Tab-separated table of C-alpha atoms and ligand atoms in Angstrom:
chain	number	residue	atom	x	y	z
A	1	UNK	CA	-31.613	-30.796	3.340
A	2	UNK	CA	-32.431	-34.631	3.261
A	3	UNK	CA	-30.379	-36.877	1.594
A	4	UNK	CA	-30.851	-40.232	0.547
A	5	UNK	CA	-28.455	-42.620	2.416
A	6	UNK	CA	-29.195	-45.334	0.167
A	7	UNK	CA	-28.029	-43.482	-2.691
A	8	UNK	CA	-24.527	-43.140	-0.504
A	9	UNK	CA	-24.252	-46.772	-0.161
A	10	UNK	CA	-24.841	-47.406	-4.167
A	11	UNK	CA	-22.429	-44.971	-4.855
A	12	UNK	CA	-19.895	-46.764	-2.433
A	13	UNK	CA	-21.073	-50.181	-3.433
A	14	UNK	CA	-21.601	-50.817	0.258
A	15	UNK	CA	-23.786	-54.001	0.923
A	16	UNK	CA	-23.203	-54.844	4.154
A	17	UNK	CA	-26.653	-53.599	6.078
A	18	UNK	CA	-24.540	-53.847	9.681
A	19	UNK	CA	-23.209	-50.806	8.403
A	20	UNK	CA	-24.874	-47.523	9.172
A	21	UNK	CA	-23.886	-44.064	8.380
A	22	UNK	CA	-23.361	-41.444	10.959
A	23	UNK	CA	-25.486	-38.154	11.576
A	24	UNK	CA	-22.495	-36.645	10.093
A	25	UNK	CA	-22.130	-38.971	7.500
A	26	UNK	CA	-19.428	-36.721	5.120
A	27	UNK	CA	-16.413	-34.102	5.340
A	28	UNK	CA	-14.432	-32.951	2.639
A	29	UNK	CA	-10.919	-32.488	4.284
A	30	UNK	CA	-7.469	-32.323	3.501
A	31	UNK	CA	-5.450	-35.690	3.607
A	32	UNK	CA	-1.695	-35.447	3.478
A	33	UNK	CA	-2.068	-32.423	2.001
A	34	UNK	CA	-4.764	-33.490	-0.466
A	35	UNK	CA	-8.494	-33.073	-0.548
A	36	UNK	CA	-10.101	-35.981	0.207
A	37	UNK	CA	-13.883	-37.307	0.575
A	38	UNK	CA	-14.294	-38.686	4.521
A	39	UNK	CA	-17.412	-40.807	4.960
A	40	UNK	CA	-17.980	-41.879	8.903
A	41	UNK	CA	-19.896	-45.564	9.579
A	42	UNK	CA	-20.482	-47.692	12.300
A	43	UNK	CA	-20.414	-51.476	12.064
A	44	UNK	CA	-21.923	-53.540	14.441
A	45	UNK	CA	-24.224	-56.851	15.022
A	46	UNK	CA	-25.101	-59.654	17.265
A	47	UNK	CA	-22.706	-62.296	16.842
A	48	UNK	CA	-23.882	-65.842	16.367
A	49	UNK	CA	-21.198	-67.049	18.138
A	50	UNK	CA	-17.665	-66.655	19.350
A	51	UNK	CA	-14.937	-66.669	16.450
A	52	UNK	CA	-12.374	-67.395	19.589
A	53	UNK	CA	-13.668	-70.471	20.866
A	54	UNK	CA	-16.856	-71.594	18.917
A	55	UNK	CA	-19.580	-70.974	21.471
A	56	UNK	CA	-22.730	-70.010	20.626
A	57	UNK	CA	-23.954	-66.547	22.263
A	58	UNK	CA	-26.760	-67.447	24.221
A	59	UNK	CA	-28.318	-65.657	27.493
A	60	UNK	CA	-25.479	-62.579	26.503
A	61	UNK	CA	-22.767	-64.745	26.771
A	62	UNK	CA	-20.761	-62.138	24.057
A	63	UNK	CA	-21.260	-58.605	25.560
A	64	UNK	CA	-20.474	-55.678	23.053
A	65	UNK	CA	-16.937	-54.125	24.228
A	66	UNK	CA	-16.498	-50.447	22.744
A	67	UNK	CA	-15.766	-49.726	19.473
A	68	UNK	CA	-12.529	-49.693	16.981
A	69	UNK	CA	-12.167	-46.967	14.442
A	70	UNK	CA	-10.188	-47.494	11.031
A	71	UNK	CA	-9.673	-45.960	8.309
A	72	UNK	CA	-10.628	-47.440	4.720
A	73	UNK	CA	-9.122	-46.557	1.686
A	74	UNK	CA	-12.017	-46.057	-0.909
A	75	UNK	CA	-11.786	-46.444	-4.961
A	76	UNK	CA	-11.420	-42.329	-5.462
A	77	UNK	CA	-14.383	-40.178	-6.241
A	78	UNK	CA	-14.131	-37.686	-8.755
A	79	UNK	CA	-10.205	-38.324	-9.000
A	80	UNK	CA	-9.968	-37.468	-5.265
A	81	UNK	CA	-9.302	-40.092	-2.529
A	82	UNK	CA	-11.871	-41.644	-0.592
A	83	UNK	CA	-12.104	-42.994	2.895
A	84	UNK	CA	-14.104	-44.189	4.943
A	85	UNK	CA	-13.553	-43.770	8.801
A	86	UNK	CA	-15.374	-47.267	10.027
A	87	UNK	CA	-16.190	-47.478	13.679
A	88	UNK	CA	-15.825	-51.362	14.080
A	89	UNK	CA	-17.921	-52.793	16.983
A	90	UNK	CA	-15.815	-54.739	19.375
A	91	UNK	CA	-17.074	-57.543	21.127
A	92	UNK	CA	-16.083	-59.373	24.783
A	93	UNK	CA	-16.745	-62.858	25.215
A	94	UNK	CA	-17.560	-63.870	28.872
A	95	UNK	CA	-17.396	-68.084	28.210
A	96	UNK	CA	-13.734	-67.638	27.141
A	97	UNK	CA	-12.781	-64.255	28.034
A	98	UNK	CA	-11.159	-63.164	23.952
A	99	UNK	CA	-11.995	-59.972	22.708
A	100	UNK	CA	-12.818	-59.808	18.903
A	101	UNK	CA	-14.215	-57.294	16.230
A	102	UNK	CA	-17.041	-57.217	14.047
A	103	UNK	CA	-16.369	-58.150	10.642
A	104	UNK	CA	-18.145	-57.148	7.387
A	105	UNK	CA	-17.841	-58.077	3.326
A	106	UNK	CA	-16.969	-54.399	2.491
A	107	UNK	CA	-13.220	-54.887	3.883
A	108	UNK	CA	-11.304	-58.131	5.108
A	109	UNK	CA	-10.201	-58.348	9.226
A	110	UNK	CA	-6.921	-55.933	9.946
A	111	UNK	CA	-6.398	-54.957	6.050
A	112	UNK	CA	-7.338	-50.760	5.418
A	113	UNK	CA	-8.607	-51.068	1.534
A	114	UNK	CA	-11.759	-51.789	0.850
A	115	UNK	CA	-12.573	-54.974	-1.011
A	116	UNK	CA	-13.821	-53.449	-4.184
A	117	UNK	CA	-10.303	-50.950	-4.284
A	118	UNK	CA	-8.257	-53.928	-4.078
A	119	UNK	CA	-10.413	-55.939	-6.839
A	120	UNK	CA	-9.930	-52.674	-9.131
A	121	UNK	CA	-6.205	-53.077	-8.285
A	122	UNK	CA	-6.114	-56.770	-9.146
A	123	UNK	CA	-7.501	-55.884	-12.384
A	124	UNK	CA	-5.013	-53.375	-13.252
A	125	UNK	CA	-1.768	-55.896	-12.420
A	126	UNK	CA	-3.499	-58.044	-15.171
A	127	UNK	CA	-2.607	-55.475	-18.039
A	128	UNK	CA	0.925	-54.601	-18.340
A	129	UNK	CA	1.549	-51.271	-16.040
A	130	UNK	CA	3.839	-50.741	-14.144
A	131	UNK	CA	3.480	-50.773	-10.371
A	132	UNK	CA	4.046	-47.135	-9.751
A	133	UNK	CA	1.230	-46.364	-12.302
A	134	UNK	CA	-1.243	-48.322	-10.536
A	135	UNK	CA	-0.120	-46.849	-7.775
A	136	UNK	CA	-0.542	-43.410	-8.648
A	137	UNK	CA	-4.169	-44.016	-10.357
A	138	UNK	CA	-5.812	-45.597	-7.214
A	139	UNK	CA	-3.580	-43.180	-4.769
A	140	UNK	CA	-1.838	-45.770	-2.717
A	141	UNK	CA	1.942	-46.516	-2.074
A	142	UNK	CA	3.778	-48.982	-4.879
A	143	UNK	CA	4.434	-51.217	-1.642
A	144	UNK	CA	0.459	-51.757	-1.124
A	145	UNK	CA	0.231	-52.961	-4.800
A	146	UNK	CA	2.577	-55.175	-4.485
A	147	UNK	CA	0.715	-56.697	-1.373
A	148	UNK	CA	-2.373	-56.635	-2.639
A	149	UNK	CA	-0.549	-58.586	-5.291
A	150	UNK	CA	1.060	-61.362	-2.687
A	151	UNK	CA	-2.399	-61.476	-1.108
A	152	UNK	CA	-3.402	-63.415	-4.115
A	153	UNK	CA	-3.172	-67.565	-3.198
A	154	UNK	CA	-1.069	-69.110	-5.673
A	155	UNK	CA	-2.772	-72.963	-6.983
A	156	UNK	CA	-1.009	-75.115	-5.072
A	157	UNK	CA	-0.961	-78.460	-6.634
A	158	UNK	CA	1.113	-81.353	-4.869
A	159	UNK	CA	-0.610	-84.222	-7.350
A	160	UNK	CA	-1.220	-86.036	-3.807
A	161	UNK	CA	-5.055	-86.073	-4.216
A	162	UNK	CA	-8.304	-85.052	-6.528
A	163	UNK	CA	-11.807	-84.647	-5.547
A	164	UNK	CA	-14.587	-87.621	-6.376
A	165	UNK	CA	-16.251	-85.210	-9.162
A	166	UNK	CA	-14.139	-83.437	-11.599
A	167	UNK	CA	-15.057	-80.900	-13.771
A	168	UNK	CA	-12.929	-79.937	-17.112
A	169	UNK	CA	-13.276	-77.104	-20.001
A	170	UNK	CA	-10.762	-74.716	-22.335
A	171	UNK	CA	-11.104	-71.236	-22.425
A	172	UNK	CA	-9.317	-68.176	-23.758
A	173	UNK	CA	-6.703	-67.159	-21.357
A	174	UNK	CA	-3.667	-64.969	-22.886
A	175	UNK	CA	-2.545	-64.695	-26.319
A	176	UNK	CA	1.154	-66.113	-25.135
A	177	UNK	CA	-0.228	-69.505	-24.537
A	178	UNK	CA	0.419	-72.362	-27.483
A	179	UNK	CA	-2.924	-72.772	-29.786
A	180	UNK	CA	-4.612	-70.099	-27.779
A	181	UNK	CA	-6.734	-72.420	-25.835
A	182	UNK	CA	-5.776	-72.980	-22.115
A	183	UNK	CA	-7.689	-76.355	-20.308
A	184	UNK	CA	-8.993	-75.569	-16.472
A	185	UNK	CA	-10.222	-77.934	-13.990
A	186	UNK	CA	-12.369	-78.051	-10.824
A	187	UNK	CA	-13.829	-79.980	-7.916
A	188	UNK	CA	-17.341	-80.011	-9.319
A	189	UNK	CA	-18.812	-80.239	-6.024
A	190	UNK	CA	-17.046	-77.023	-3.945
A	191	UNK	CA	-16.519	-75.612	-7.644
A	192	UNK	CA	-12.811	-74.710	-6.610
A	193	UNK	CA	-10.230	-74.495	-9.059
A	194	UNK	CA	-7.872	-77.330	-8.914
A	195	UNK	CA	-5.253	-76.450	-11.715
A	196	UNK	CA	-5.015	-74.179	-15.188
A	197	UNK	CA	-2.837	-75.651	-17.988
A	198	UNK	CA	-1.747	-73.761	-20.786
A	199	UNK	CA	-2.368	-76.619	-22.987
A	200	UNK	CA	-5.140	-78.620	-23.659
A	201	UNK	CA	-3.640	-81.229	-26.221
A	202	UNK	CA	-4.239	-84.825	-25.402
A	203	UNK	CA	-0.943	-86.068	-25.264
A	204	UNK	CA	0.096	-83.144	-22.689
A	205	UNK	CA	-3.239	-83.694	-20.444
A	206	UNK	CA	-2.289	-87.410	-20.481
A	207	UNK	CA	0.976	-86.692	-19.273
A	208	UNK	CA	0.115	-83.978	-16.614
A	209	UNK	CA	-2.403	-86.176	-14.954
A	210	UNK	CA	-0.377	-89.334	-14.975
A	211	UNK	CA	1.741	-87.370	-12.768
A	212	UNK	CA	-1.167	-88.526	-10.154
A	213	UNK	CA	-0.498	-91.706	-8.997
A	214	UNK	CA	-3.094	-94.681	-10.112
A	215	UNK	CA	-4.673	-94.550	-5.970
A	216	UNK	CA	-5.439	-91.509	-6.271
A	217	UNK	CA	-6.742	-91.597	-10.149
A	218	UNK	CA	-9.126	-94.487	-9.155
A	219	UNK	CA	-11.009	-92.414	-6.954
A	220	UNK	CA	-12.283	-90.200	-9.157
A	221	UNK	CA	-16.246	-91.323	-9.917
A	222	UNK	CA	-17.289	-88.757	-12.725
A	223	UNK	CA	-16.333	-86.503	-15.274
A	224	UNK	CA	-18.202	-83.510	-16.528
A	225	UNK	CA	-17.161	-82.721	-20.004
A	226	UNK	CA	-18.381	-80.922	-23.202
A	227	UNK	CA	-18.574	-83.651	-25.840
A	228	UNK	CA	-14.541	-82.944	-26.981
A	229	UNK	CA	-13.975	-85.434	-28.120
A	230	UNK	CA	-10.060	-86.032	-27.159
A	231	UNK	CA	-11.447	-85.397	-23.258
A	232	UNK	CA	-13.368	-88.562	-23.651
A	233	UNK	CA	-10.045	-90.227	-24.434
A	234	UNK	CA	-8.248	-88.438	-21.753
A	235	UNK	CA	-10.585	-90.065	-19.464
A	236	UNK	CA	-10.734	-93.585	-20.298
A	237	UNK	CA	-6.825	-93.595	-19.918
A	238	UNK	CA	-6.012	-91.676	-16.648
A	239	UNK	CA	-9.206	-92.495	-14.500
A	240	UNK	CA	-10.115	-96.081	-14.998
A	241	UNK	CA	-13.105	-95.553	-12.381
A	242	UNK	CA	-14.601	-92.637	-13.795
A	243	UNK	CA	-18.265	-92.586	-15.424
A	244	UNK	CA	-18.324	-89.652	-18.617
A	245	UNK	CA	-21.165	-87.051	-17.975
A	246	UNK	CA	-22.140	-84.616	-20.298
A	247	UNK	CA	-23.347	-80.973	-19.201
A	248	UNK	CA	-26.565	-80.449	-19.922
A	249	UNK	CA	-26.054	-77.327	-21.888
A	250	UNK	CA	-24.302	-79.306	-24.688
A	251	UNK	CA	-26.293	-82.252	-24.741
A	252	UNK	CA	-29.310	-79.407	-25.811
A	253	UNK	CA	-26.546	-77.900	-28.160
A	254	UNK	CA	-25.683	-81.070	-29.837
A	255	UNK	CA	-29.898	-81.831	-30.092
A	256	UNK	CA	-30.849	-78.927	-31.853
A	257	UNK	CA	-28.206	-78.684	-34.232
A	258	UNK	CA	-29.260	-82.509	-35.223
A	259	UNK	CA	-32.598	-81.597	-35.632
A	260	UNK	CA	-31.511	-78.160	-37.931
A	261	UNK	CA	-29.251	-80.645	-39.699
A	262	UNK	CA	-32.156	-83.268	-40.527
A	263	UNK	CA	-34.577	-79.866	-41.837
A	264	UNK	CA	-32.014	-78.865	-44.434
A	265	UNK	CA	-31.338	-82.127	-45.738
A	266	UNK	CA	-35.257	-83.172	-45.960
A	267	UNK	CA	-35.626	-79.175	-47.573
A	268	UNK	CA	-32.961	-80.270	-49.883
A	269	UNK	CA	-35.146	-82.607	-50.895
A	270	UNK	CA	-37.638	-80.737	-52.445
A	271	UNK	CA	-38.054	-78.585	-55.520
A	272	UNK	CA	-36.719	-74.783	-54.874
A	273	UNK	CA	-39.749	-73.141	-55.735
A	274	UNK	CA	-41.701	-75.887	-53.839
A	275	UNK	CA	-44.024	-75.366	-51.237
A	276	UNK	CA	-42.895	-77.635	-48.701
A	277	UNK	CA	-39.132	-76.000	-49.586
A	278	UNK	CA	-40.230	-72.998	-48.960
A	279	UNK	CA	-42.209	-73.282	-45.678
A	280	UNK	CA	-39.182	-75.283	-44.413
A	281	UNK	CA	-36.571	-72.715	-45.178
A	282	UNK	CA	-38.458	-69.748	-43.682
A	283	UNK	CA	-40.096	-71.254	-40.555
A	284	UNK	CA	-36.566	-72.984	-38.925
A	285	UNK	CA	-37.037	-71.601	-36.531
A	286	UNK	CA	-40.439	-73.556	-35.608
A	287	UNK	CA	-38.837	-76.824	-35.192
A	288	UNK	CA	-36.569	-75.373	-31.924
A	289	UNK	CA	-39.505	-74.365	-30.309
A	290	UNK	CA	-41.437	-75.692	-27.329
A	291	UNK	CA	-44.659	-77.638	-27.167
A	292	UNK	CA	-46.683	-74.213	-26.191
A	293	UNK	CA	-44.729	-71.878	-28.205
A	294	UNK	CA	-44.632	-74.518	-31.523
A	295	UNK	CA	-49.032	-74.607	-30.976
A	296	UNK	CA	-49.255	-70.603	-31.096
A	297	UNK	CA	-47.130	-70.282	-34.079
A	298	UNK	CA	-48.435	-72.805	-36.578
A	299	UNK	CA	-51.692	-71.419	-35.635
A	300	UNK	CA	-50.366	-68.047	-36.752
A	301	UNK	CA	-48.515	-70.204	-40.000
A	302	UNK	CA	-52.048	-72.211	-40.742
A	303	UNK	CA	-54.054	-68.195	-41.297
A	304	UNK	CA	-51.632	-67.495	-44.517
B	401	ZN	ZN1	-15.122	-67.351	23.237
């Protein structure tokens, strides 16, 4: 019987390609008394360099050291759970004399759930269940939710500095929060979150950023902002040194709905049962086009 292994790693969602199934790639066994799926996988590579001490593995400086078997807690297959036994490749470094372990995307260093099992988890603690529930459904203890939980970084924000380029924006977050909109800011440049408010009025950003002190406000160079208007405000008051940039995607936004604006009032213009109203109503959409797509179409327009 052949079997595609490919079709194994879609249906584990396993990317990593230093990963490579066994000869005896599956068992179906019992697990603490319950059936369980066991897939078996090797992971193993030539390391760049030397986690330990930073040098770079030339002439076989890092020699590969036997190998490390764990166990990975899958999401469940068919309401059963999943593992997968991982054979991790470990790895002996001659310039400093550390031993590490090969280390893949599929699972994080020393943790036994697979990334994608503790993403589903994460998921579930945003919906109101209790901890035993998602427990139960993903067939781990109520102590591993809760440290998948921890495992989260909280945003730690000491107001003692702010990145050069700052980018702001609202979105929906939960339906607790005042006027439903929550604002969010980021370093535009490492596009890491720097903060989430649950307000985005003016005269609470105003406050919240003045908590920065003036230094530290001066440094920031630019802005990136959707053309809110109260942002623009925001900005000329709390960073004195900061230049105003528009995103592009608005700036195309705000274009076209000009030019729609200046086609209904020129329609207007016109008689109803006009020609020119007429052809300006039902072709609208010939003014958004581009320069190619505009020549095709009032080619098409110029045969009725
Ligand atoms: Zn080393």
């Amino acid at each position: 019987m052949s079997i595609n292994l490919n079709s194994i790693r879609d249906i584990l969602n396993i990317k990593d390609d230093n990963i490579i199934f066994s000869d005896n790639f599956y068992l179906k066994k019992k697990f603490r008394y319950v059936d369980s799926h066991f897939f078996f996988a090797s992971l193993s590579y030539v390391p760049s360099f030397c986690p330990c001490c930073g040098a770079i593995n030339s002439s076989n400086s890092i020699v590969k050291n036997g190998f490390k078997s764990s166990r990975i807690r899958l999401l469940p297959i068919s309401n059963l759970p999943a593992f997968l036994v991982l054979k991790k490749q470990r790895f002996l470094c001659r310039d400093c004399g550390s031993s590490f372990m090969a280390e893949s995307s599929f699972v994080d260093p020393y943790c036994n759930l697979s990334n994608d099992l503790k993403k589903a988890i994460l998921i579930d603690l945003m919906e109101v269940y209790s901890l035993k529930s998602i427990a139960r459904r993903w067939h781990v203890s109520p102590s591993t939710v809760l440290r998948v939980l921890n495992s989260v970084p909280p945003l730690k924000n000491d107001f003692s500095s702010l990145p050069e380029f700052i980018c702001m924006d609202e979105f929906k977050s939960v339906k607790s929060v005042d006027f439903n909109m929550s604002f969010i800011f980021m370093d535009a440049v490492s596009r890491r979150v720097i903060d989430i408010l649950p307000d985005r009025r003016i005269h609470r950003l105003i406050s919240y950023f003045q908590r920065y002190p003036i230094e530290v406000r001066r440094r920031v160079k630019g802005v990136v902002i959707d053309m809110y208007e109260p942002y623009i405000t925001l900005i000329q008051s709390v960073f004195p040194n900061a230049v105003i940039i528009f995103d592009r995607f608005h700036i195309v936004q705000n274009l076209t709905r000009a030019l729609d604006r200046t086609r209904i009032s020129v329609m207007n213009g016109f008689a109803r049962d006009s020609q020119e109203y007429k052809v300006l109503k039902r072709y609208w959409k010939l003014f958004l086009l581009n320069e190619f797509e505009f020549k095709y179409w009032s080619l098409i327009v110029s045969l009725f």
